Amino acid sequence: MVRMQTNFTFEVSPAMAKFGSRGVYVHDPSPIVKCGGNYWIYYTGPGIASWYSSDLKKWERGPAAISNAPAWVATAVPRNHFRYYWAPDVIHVGDRYLLYYAVSSFGKNRSAIALATNSTLNPDDPGFGWVDQGAVVQSVETDNFNAIDPSAVLDEQGRLWLAFGSFWSGIKLVQLDPNTGKRIATNSPMYSLAFNDSIEASYIYHHAGYYYLFVNWGKCCRGTNSTYEIRVGRSPRVTGPYFDKDGEDMLVGGGSPFLATRGPFIGPGQSGIYSENGADWFSCHFYDGSRRGQAALSILPLGWDTNGWPQIDWDKLK
């Protein structure tokens, strides 16, 4: 379990600035999304707390998305920690923001991915207010998958999809109705995208004709002992199959190394990409070795090599 802080900000040292640290404690941050003049992220914890920034550098605390536990949670996932929600993902579709999050318990696959919607992320807007839309995907002990770590993506045709999954049988994908944000049908196809003995935190991003699937391998939530690393593959179709740089299928253990521990930058995880004005930024959490392994937010400049594969532009941080 990641320790929650009473002091959520800290001064970033020059050494940690080279790893994109933003001086805020988070675990499992959502991808960055913009509303008005501010950028927002949400993260794992009681009520799904948030941060916002006007420049992607200095961040301030925003409101939590959930003030009261939805009534259905106690029945769907009885062992869920009260008001503790995992790995939120937020996407702007039409005139609404869709916030997906998971409820579960460690080591169990009785889990649910749920949806809350809002017309704005600005708490000063009269229209602000998160509305619970209930469960989107659920798993129980007899299922061979785990409904956690949601990641929504719009494909080139405007269709909405949800990637999710963890240990058990790996990363899955289902199609959603963009009008409701819910699964198109309870028995709609569930695609398998990637597998590894320890895999979770999937994220799909479309770039230059390919869908890139980022996943985490290893173990999280162990501070400086965390072994998280991010792997990637790509496919011309959102439903896969996804192959890595060596042509290995991610469904049978493929996945090219993308981002891993570098000195005090330990166990990066929970990928996100934000693009604006021709620049791409990669967001994730990491365990800060200079602060006894506290989970913190990193935002790193992202580039693409001559073969179209993503890479961190470390030189831009010097």
Coordinates of N, CA, C and O in Angstrom, one line a residue, residues 104-249:
S104 N -11.3 -2.4 -6.0 CA -10.8 -3.8 -5.8 C -10.2 -3.9 -4.5 O -10.3 -3.1 -3.6
S105 N -9.4 -5.0 -4.3 CA -8.6 -5.2 -3.2 C -7.4 -6.0 -3.6 O -7.4 -6.8 -4.6
F106 N -6.3 -5.8 -2.9 CA -5.0 -6.4 -3.3 C -5.1 -7.9 -3.4 O -5.5 -8.6 -2.5
G107 N -4.6 -8.4 -4.6 CA -4.5 -9.8 -4.8 C -5.8 -10.5 -5.1 O -5.8 -11.8 -5.2
K108 N -6.8 -9.8 -5.3 CA -8.1 -10.4 -5.6 C -8.6 -9.9 -7.0 O -8.3 -8.8 -7.4
N109 N -9.4 -10.7 -7.7 CA -10.0 -10.2 -8.9 C -11.5 -10.0 -8.9 O -12.2 -9.9 -9.9
R110 N -12.0 -9.9 -7.7 CA -13.4 -9.4 -7.5 C -13.3 -7.9 -7.6 O -13.0 -7.2 -6.6
S111 N -13.5 -7.3 -8.8 CA -13.2 -5.9 -9.0 C -14.3 -5.3 -10.0 O -15.0 -6.1 -10.6
A112 N -14.3 -4.0 -10.0 CA -15.2 -3.3 -10.9 C -14.5 -2.1 -11.4 O -13.8 -1.4 -10.7
I113 N -14.8 -1.7 -12.7 CA -14.4 -0.5 -13.3 C -15.7 0.3 -13.4 O -16.7 -0.1 -13.9
A114 N -15.6 1.6 -12.9 CA -16.8 2.4 -12.8 C -16.6 3.7 -13.6 O -15.5 4.0 -14.0
L115 N -17.7 4.4 -13.8 CA -17.7 5.7 -14.5 C -18.4 6.8 -13.8 O -19.4 6.6 -13.2
A116 N -17.7 8.0 -13.8 CA -18.4 9.2 -13.3 C -18.2 10.2 -14.4 O -17.2 10.2 -15.1
T117 N -19.2 11.1 -14.6 CA -19.2 12.1 -15.7 C -19.4 13.5 -15.1 O -19.9 13.7 -14.1
N118 N -18.9 14.4 -15.9 CA -18.9 15.8 -15.6 C -18.9 16.7 -16.8 O -18.2 16.3 -17.8
S119 N -19.5 17.8 -16.8 CA -19.5 18.7 -18.0 C -18.3 19.6 -18.0 O -17.9 20.2 -19.0
T120 N -17.6 19.7 -16.9 CA -16.4 20.5 -16.7 C -15.5 20.0 -15.6 O -16.0 19.3 -14.7
L121 N -14.2 20.3 -15.6 CA -13.4 20.0 -14.5 C -13.1 21.2 -13.6 O -12.5 21.1 -12.6
N122 N -13.6 22.3 -14.0 CA -13.5 23.6 -13.3 C -14.5 23.6 -12.1 O -15.7 23.8 -12.3
P123 N -14.0 23.5 -10.9 CA -15.0 23.5 -9.7 C -15.7 24.8 -9.5 O -16.7 24.9 -8.8
D124 N -15.2 25.9 -10.2 CA -15.9 27.2 -10.0 C -17.0 27.4 -11.1 O -17.7 28.4 -11.0
D125 N -17.1 26.5 -12.0 CA -18.1 26.5 -13.1 C -19.4 26.1 -12.4 O -19.5 25.1 -11.7
P126 N -20.5 26.8 -12.7 CA -21.8 26.4 -12.1 C -22.3 25.0 -12.5 O -23.1 24.4 -11.8
G127 N -21.8 24.5 -13.7 CA -22.2 23.2 -14.2 C -21.4 22.1 -13.6 O -21.6 20.9 -13.9
F128 N -20.4 22.4 -12.7 CA -19.5 21.4 -12.2 C -20.2 20.4 -11.3 O -21.0 20.9 -10.4
G129 N -20.0 19.2 -11.4 CA -20.5 18.1 -10.5 C -20.4 16.8 -11.1 O -20.9 16.5 -12.2
W130 N -19.7 15.9 -10.4 CA -19.5 14.5 -10.9 C -20.8 13.7 -10.7 O -21.4 13.8 -9.6
V131 N -21.2 12.9 -11.7 CA -22.4 12.1 -11.6 C -22.0 10.6 -11.7 O -21.3 10.2 -12.7
D132 N -22.3 9.8 -10.7 CA -22.0 8.4 -10.8 C -22.8 7.7 -11.8 O -24.1 7.8 -11.9
Q133 N -22.2 7.0 -12.7 CA -22.9 6.2 -13.8 C -22.8 4.7 -13.5 O -23.3 3.9 -14.4
G134 N -22.2 4.3 -12.4 CA -22.2 2.9 -12.1 C -21.1 2.1 -12.7 O -20.1 2.7 -13.3
A135 N -21.2 0.8 -12.6 CA -20.1 -0.1 -13.1 C -20.2 -0.2 -14.6 O -21.2 -0.2 -15.3
V136 N -19.0 -0.3 -15.2 CA -18.8 -0.5 -16.7 C -18.4 -1.9 -17.0 O -18.9 -2.6 -17.9
V137 N -17.4 -2.4 -16.3 CA -16.9 -3.8 -16.4 C -16.7 -4.4 -15.0 O -16.2 -3.7 -14.2
Q138 N -17.1 -5.6 -14.8 CA -16.9 -6.2 -13.5 C -16.2 -7.6 -13.7 O -16.4 -8.3 -14.7
S139 N -15.5 -8.0 -12.7 CA -14.9 -9.4 -12.7 C -15.2 -10.0 -11.3 O -15.2 -9.3 -10.3
V140 N -15.3 -11.3 -11.3 CA -15.5 -12.0 -10.0 C -14.5 -13.2 -10.0 O -13.7 -13.4 -10.9
E141 N -14.5 -13.9 -8.8 CA -13.5 -14.9 -8.6 C -13.4 -16.0 -9.7 O -12.3 -16.5 -9.9
T142 N -14.5 -16.3 -10.3 CA -14.5 -17.3 -11.4 C -14.0 -16.8 -12.7 O -13.9 -17.6 -13.7
D143 N -13.8 -15.5 -12.9 CA -13.4 -15.0 -14.2 C -11.8 -15.2 -14.3 O -11.1 -15.3 -13.3
N144 N -11.4 -15.2 -15.5 CA -9.9 -15.3 -15.8 C -9.3 -14.0 -16.1 O -8.2 -13.9 -16.7
F145 N -9.9 -12.9 -15.7 CA -9.4 -11.5 -15.9 C -9.7 -10.7 -14.6 O -10.4 -11.1 -13.7
N146 N -9.1 -9.5 -14.6 CA -9.2 -8.6 -13.4 C -9.6 -7.2 -13.9 O -8.9 -6.6 -14.7
A147 N -10.8 -6.7 -13.5 CA -11.3 -5.5 -14.0 C -10.7 -4.3 -13.2 O -11.4 -3.7 -12.4
I148 N -9.4 -4.0 -13.5 CA -8.8 -2.8 -12.8 C -8.0 -2.1 -13.9 O -7.9 -2.5 -15.0
D149 N -7.5 -0.9 -13.5 CA -6.6 -0.1 -14.3 C -7.2 0.3 -15.7 O -6.7 -0.1 -16.7
P150 N -8.3 1.0 -15.7 CA -9.0 1.4 -16.9 C -8.2 2.4 -17.7 O -7.5 3.3 -17.1
S151 N -8.3 2.3 -19.0 CA -7.7 3.3 -19.9 C -8.6 3.4 -21.2 O -8.7 2.5 -22.0
A152 N -9.2 4.6 -21.4 CA -10.1 4.8 -22.5 C -9.3 5.5 -23.6 O -8.4 6.3 -23.4
V153 N -9.8 5.1 -24.9 CA -9.1 5.7 -26.1 C -10.2 5.8 -27.2 O -11.0 4.9 -27.3
L154 N -10.1 6.9 -27.9 CA -10.9 7.0 -29.1 C -10.1 6.6 -30.3 O -8.9 7.0 -30.5
D155 N -10.6 5.7 -31.2 CA -9.9 5.3 -32.4 C -10.1 6.3 -33.5 O -10.8 7.3 -33.4
E156 N -9.5 6.0 -34.6 CA -9.5 7.0 -35.8 C -10.9 7.2 -36.3 O -11.3 8.2 -36.9
Q157 N -11.8 6.2 -36.1 CA -13.2 6.3 -36.5 C -14.1 6.9 -35.5 O -15.3 7.0 -35.7
G158 N -13.6 7.4 -34.4 CA -14.4 8.0 -33.3 C -15.0 7.0 -32.4 O -15.9 7.3 -31.5
R159 N -14.7 5.7 -32.5 CA -15.2 4.7 -31.6 C -14.4 4.7 -30.3 O -13.2 5.0 -30.3
L160 N -15.1 4.5 -29.2 CA -14.5 4.5 -27.9 C -14.3 3.1 -27.3 O -15.1 2.2 -27.4
W161 N -13.1 3.0 -26.8 CA -12.6 1.7 -26.3 C -12.1 1.8 -24.9 O -11.6 2.9 -24.5
L162 N -12.1 0.7 -24.1 CA -11.6 0.7 -22.8 C -10.6 -0.5 -22.6 O -11.0 -1.7 -22.8
A163 N -9.3 -0.2 -22.4 CA -8.3 -1.2 -22.1 C -8.3 -1.4 -20.6 O -8.4 -0.4 -19.8
F164 N -8.0 -2.5 -20.1 CA -7.9 -2.8 -18.6 C -7.3 -4.1 -18.4 O -6.9 -4.9 -19.3
G165 N -7.0 -4.4 -17.1 CA -6.6 -5.8 -16.8 C -5.3 -5.8 -16.0 O -4.6 -4.7 -15.8
S166 N -5.0 -6.9 -15.5 CA -3.8 -7.1 -14.6 C -3.4 -8.6 -14.7 O -3.5 -9.2 -15.7
F167 N -2.8 -9.1 -13.6 CA -2.5 -10.5 -13.5 C -3.7 -11.3 -13.9 O -4.7 -10.8 -14.3
W168 N -3.6 -12.6 -13.8 CA -4.6 -13.5 -14.4 C -4.3 -13.7 -15.8 O -3.2 -14.1 -16.2
S169 N -5.2 -13.2 -16.7 CA -4.9 -13.4 -18.2 C -4.5 -12.2 -18.9 O -4.5 -12.1 -20.1
G170 N -4.1 -11.1 -18.2 CA -3.5 -10.0 -18.8 C -4.4 -8.9 -19.2 O -5.5 -8.6 -18.6
I171 N -4.0 -8.1 -20.3 CA -4.7 -6.9 -20.7 C -5.8 -7.2 -21.7 O -5.6 -8.0 -22.6
K172 N -7.0 -6.6 -21.4 CA -8.2 -6.8 -22.2 C -8.7 -5.5 -22.8 O -8.2 -4.4 -22.4
L173 N -9.6 -5.6 -23.8 CA -10.1 -4.4 -24.4 C -11.6 -4.7 -24.8 O -11.9 -5.8 -25.3
V174 N -12.5 -3.7 -24.4 CA -13.9 -3.8 -24.8 C -14.3 -2.5 -25.5 O -13.7 -1.4 -25.2
Q175 N -15.3 -2.5 -26.3 CA -15.8 -1.3 -27.0 C -16.9 -0.7 -26.1 O -17.7 -1.3 -25.5
L176 N -16.8 0.7 -26.0 CA -17.8 1.4 -25.3 C -18.7 2.3 -26.2 O -18.3 2.6 -27.3
D177 N -19.8 2.6 -25.7 CA -20.7 3.5 -26.4 C -20.3 5.0 -26.0 O -20.4 5.4 -24.9
P178 N -19.9 5.8 -27.0 CA -19.4 7.1 -26.7 C -20.5 8.0 -26.1 O -20.2 9.0 -25.5
N179 N -21.8 7.7 -26.4 CA -22.9 8.5 -25.8 C -23.1 8.2 -24.4 O -23.5 9.1 -23.6
T180 N -22.9 7.0 -23.9 CA -23.1 6.7 -22.5 C -21.8 6.5 -21.7 O -21.8 6.6 -20.5
G181 N -20.7 6.2 -22.4 CA -19.5 5.8 -21.8 C -19.4 4.4 -21.2 O -18.4 4.0 -20.6
K182 N -20.5 3.7 -21.4 CA -20.6 2.3 -20.9 C -20.3 1.3 -22.0 O -20.3 1.6 -23.2
R183 N -20.2 0.0 -21.7 CA -19.9 -1.0 -22.6 C -21.1 -1.1 -23.6 O -22.3 -1.0 -23.2
I184 N -20.8 -1.4 -24.9 CA -21.9 -1.4 -25.9 C -22.9 -2.5 -25.6 O -24.0 -2.4 -26.0
A185 N -22.5 -3.6 -25.0 CA -23.4 -4.7 -24.6 C -22.6 -5.5 -23.6 O -21.4 -5.6 -23.6
T186 N -23.4 -6.1 -22.7 CA -22.7 -6.9 -21.6 C -22.0 -8.1 -22.2 O -21.0 -8.6 -21.5
N187 N -22.4 -8.6 -23.3 CA -21.8 -9.7 -23.9 C -21.0 -9.4 -25.2 O -20.7 -10.2 -26.0
S188 N -20.6 -8.1 -25.3 CA -19.8 -7.7 -26.5 C -18.4 -8.3 -26.4 O -18.0 -8.7 -25.4
P189 N -17.7 -8.4 -27.6 CA -16.4 -9.1 -27.6 C -15.4 -8.4 -26.6 O -15.4 -7.2 -26.4
M190 N -14.7 -9.3 -26.0 CA -13.6 -8.9 -25.1 C -12.3 -9.4 -25.7 O -12.1 -10.6 -25.9
Y191 N -11.5 -8.4 -26.2 CA -10.2 -8.8 -26.9 C -9.1 -8.9 -25.9 O -9.0 -8.1 -25.0
S192 N -8.2 -9.8 -26.2 CA -7.0 -10.0 -25.4 C -5.8 -9.3 -26.1 O -5.6 -9.6 -27.3
L193 N -5.1 -8.4 -25.4 CA -4.0 -7.6 -26.0 C -2.6 -8.0 -25.6 O -1.7 -8.0 -26.4
A194 N -2.4 -8.3 -24.3 CA -1.0 -8.5 -23.9 C -1.1 -9.4 -22.6 O -2.0 -9.4 -21.8
F195 N 0.0 -10.1 -22.4 CA 0.2 -11.0 -21.3 C 1.6 -11.1 -20.8 O 2.5 -11.1 -21.6
N196 N 1.8 -11.1 -19.5 CA 3.0 -11.4 -18.9 C 2.7 -11.9 -17.5 O 1.6 -11.7 -17.0
D197 N 3.6 -12.6 -16.8 CA 3.3 -13.0 -15.5 C 3.0 -11.9 -14.5 O 2.3 -12.1 -13.5
S198 N 3.5 -10.7 -14.7 CA 3.2 -9.6 -13.9 C 3.0 -8.4 -14.9 O 3.9 -7.8 -15.4
I199 N 1.7 -8.1 -15.1 CA 1.4 -7.1 -16.1 C 0.1 -6.3 -15.7 O -0.8 -6.9 -15.1
E200 N 0.1 -5.0 -15.9 CA -1.0 -4.2 -15.6 C -0.8 -2.8 -16.1 O 0.1 -2.5 -16.9
A201 N -1.7 -1.8 -15.8 CA -1.5 -0.4 -16.1 C -1.4 -0.1 -17.6 O -0.5 0.5 -18.0
S202 N -2.3 -0.7 -18.4 CA -2.2 -0.5 -19.8 C -2.6 0.9 -20.2 O -3.4 1.6 -19.5
Y203 N -2.1 1.4 -21.4 CA -2.5 2.7 -21.9 C -2.3 2.6 -23.4 O -1.2 2.1 -23.9
I204 N -3.3 3.1 -24.2 CA -3.2 3.1 -25.7 C -3.2 4.5 -26.2 O -4.0 5.3 -25.8
Y205 N -2.2 4.7 -27.1 CA -2.1 6.1 -27.7 C -1.9 5.9 -29.2 O -1.1 5.1 -29.7
H206 N -2.7 6.7 -30.0 CA -2.6 6.7 -31.4 C -1.6 7.7 -32.0 O -1.6 8.9 -31.6
H207 N -0.7 7.2 -32.8 CA 0.3 8.1 -33.4 C 0.7 7.6 -34.8 O 1.2 6.5 -34.9
A208 N 0.6 8.5 -35.8 CA 1.1 8.2 -37.1 C 0.8 6.8 -37.7 O 1.6 6.1 -38.2
G209 N -0.5 6.5 -37.6 CA -1.0 5.3 -38.2 C -0.9 4.0 -37.3 O -1.4 3.0 -37.7
Y210 N -0.4 4.2 -36.1 CA -0.3 3.0 -35.2 C -1.0 3.3 -33.9 O -1.0 4.5 -33.4
Y211 N -1.5 2.3 -33.2 CA -1.9 2.3 -31.8 C -0.8 1.7 -31.0 O -0.3 0.6 -31.3
Y212 N -0.3 2.5 -30.0 CA 0.8 2.1 -29.2 C 0.2 1.6 -27.8 O -0.5 2.4 -27.2
L213 N 0.6 0.4 -27.5 CA 0.1 -0.1 -26.2 C 1.3 -0.1 -25.2 O 2.3 -0.8 -25.4
F214 N 1.1 0.7 -24.1 CA 2.1 0.7 -23.0 C 1.5 -0.1 -21.9 O 0.3 -0.1 -21.6
V215 N 2.4 -0.9 -21.3 CA 2.0 -1.7 -20.1 C 3.1 -1.7 -19.1 O 4.3 -1.4 -19.4
N216 N 2.8 -2.0 -17.9 CA 3.8 -2.2 -16.8 C 4.0 -3.6 -16.6 O 3.1 -4.4 -16.5
W217 N 5.3 -4.0 -16.4 CA 5.7 -5.2 -15.9 C 6.3 -5.0 -14.5 O 6.8 -3.9 -14.2
G218 N 6.3 -6.1 -13.7 CA 6.9 -6.0 -12.4 C 5.9 -5.7 -11.3 O 4.7 -5.7 -11.5
K219 N 6.5 -5.3 -10.2 CA 5.7 -5.1 -9.0 C 5.7 -3.6 -8.6 O 6.8 -2.9 -8.6
C220 N 4.6 -3.1 -8.2 CA 4.5 -1.7 -7.7 C 4.4 -1.6 -6.2 O 4.4 -2.7 -5.5
C221 N 4.2 -0.4 -5.7 CA 3.8 -0.2 -4.3 C 4.8 -0.7 -3.3 O 4.4 -0.9 -2.1
R222 N 6.0 -0.8 -3.6 CA 7.1 -1.2 -2.7 C 8.2 -0.2 -2.5 O 9.3 -0.5 -2.1
G223 N 7.8 1.1 -2.8 CA 8.8 2.1 -2.6 C 10.1 1.9 -3.4 O 10.0 1.5 -4.6
T224 N 11.2 2.0 -2.8 CA 12.5 1.8 -3.5 C 12.7 0.4 -3.9 O 13.6 0.1 -4.7
N225 N 11.9 -0.6 -3.4 CA 12.0 -2.0 -3.8 C 11.1 -2.3 -5.0 O 11.0 -3.5 -5.4
S226 N 10.4 -1.3 -5.5 CA 9.4 -1.6 -6.6 C 10.2 -1.9 -7.9 O 11.3 -1.4 -8.1
T227 N 9.7 -2.8 -8.7 CA 10.3 -3.3 -9.9 C 9.6 -2.9 -11.1 O 9.9 -3.5 -12.2
Y228 N 8.6 -2.0 -11.0 CA 7.9 -1.6 -12.2 C 8.8 -1.1 -13.3 O 9.8 -0.5 -13.1
E229 N 8.4 -1.5 -14.5 CA 9.0 -0.9 -15.7 C 8.0 -0.9 -16.8 O 7.0 -1.7 -16.8
I230 N 8.1 0.0 -17.8 CA 7.1 0.2 -18.8 C 7.6 -0.4 -20.1 O 8.8 -0.2 -20.5
R231 N 6.8 -1.2 -20.7 CA 7.0 -1.9 -22.0 C 6.0 -1.4 -23.1 O 4.9 -0.9 -22.7
V232 N 6.4 -1.5 -24.4 CA 5.5 -1.0 -25.4 C 5.5 -1.9 -26.6 O 6.5 -2.6 -26.9
G233 N 4.4 -1.9 -27.3 CA 4.2 -2.5 -28.6 C 3.3 -1.7 -29.4 O 2.7 -0.7 -28.9
R234 N 3.0 -2.1 -30.7 CA 2.1 -1.3 -31.5 C 1.4 -2.2 -32.5 O 1.8 -3.3 -32.8
S235 N 0.3 -1.6 -33.0 CA -0.6 -2.3 -34.0 C -1.3 -1.3 -34.9 O -1.6 -0.2 -34.4
P236 N -1.6 -1.6 -36.1 CA -2.4 -0.7 -37.0 C -3.8 -0.7 -36.6 O -4.6 0.1 -37.1
R237 N -4.2 -1.7 -35.8 CA -5.6 -1.8 -35.3 C -5.7 -1.7 -33.8 O -4.9 -2.3 -33.1
V238 N -6.7 -1.0 -33.3 CA -6.8 -0.8 -31.8 C -7.0 -2.2 -31.1 O -6.6 -2.4 -30.0
T239 N -7.6 -3.1 -31.8 CA -7.9 -4.4 -31.2 C -6.7 -5.4 -31.3 O -6.8 -6.5 -30.9
G240 N -5.6 -4.9 -31.9 CA -4.4 -5.7 -32.0 C -4.4 -6.7 -33.2 O -5.3 -6.6 -34.1
P241 N -3.4 -7.6 -33.3 CA -2.4 -7.9 -32.3 C -1.3 -6.8 -32.2 O -1.0 -6.1 -33.2
Y242 N -0.7 -6.7 -31.0 CA 0.4 -5.7 -30.8 C 1.7 -6.4 -30.8 O 1.9 -7.4 -30.1
F243 N 2.7 -5.9 -31.5 CA 4.0 -6.5 -31.6 C 5.0 -5.5 -31.2 O 4.9 -4.2 -31.3
D244 N 6.1 -6.0 -30.6 CA 7.2 -5.1 -30.1 C 8.2 -4.9 -31.3 O 8.0 -5.3 -32.4
K245 N 9.3 -4.2 -31.0 CA 10.3 -3.9 -32.0 C 10.9 -5.1 -32.6 O 11.4 -5.0 -33.8
D246 N 10.9 -6.2 -31.9 CA 11.5 -7.4 -32.4 C 10.5 -8.3 -33.1 O 10.8 -9.5 -33.5
G247 N 9.3 -7.8 -33.2 CA 8.2 -8.6 -33.9 C 7.5 -9.6 -33.0 O 6.8 -10.5 -33.4
E248 N 7.8 -9.5 -31.7 CA 7.2 -10.4 -30.7 C 5.8 -10.0 -30.3 O 5.6 -8.8 -30.0
D249 N 4.8 -10.9 -30.3 CA 3.5 -10.6 -30.0 C 3.4 -10.3 -28.5 O 3.8 -11.1 -27.7

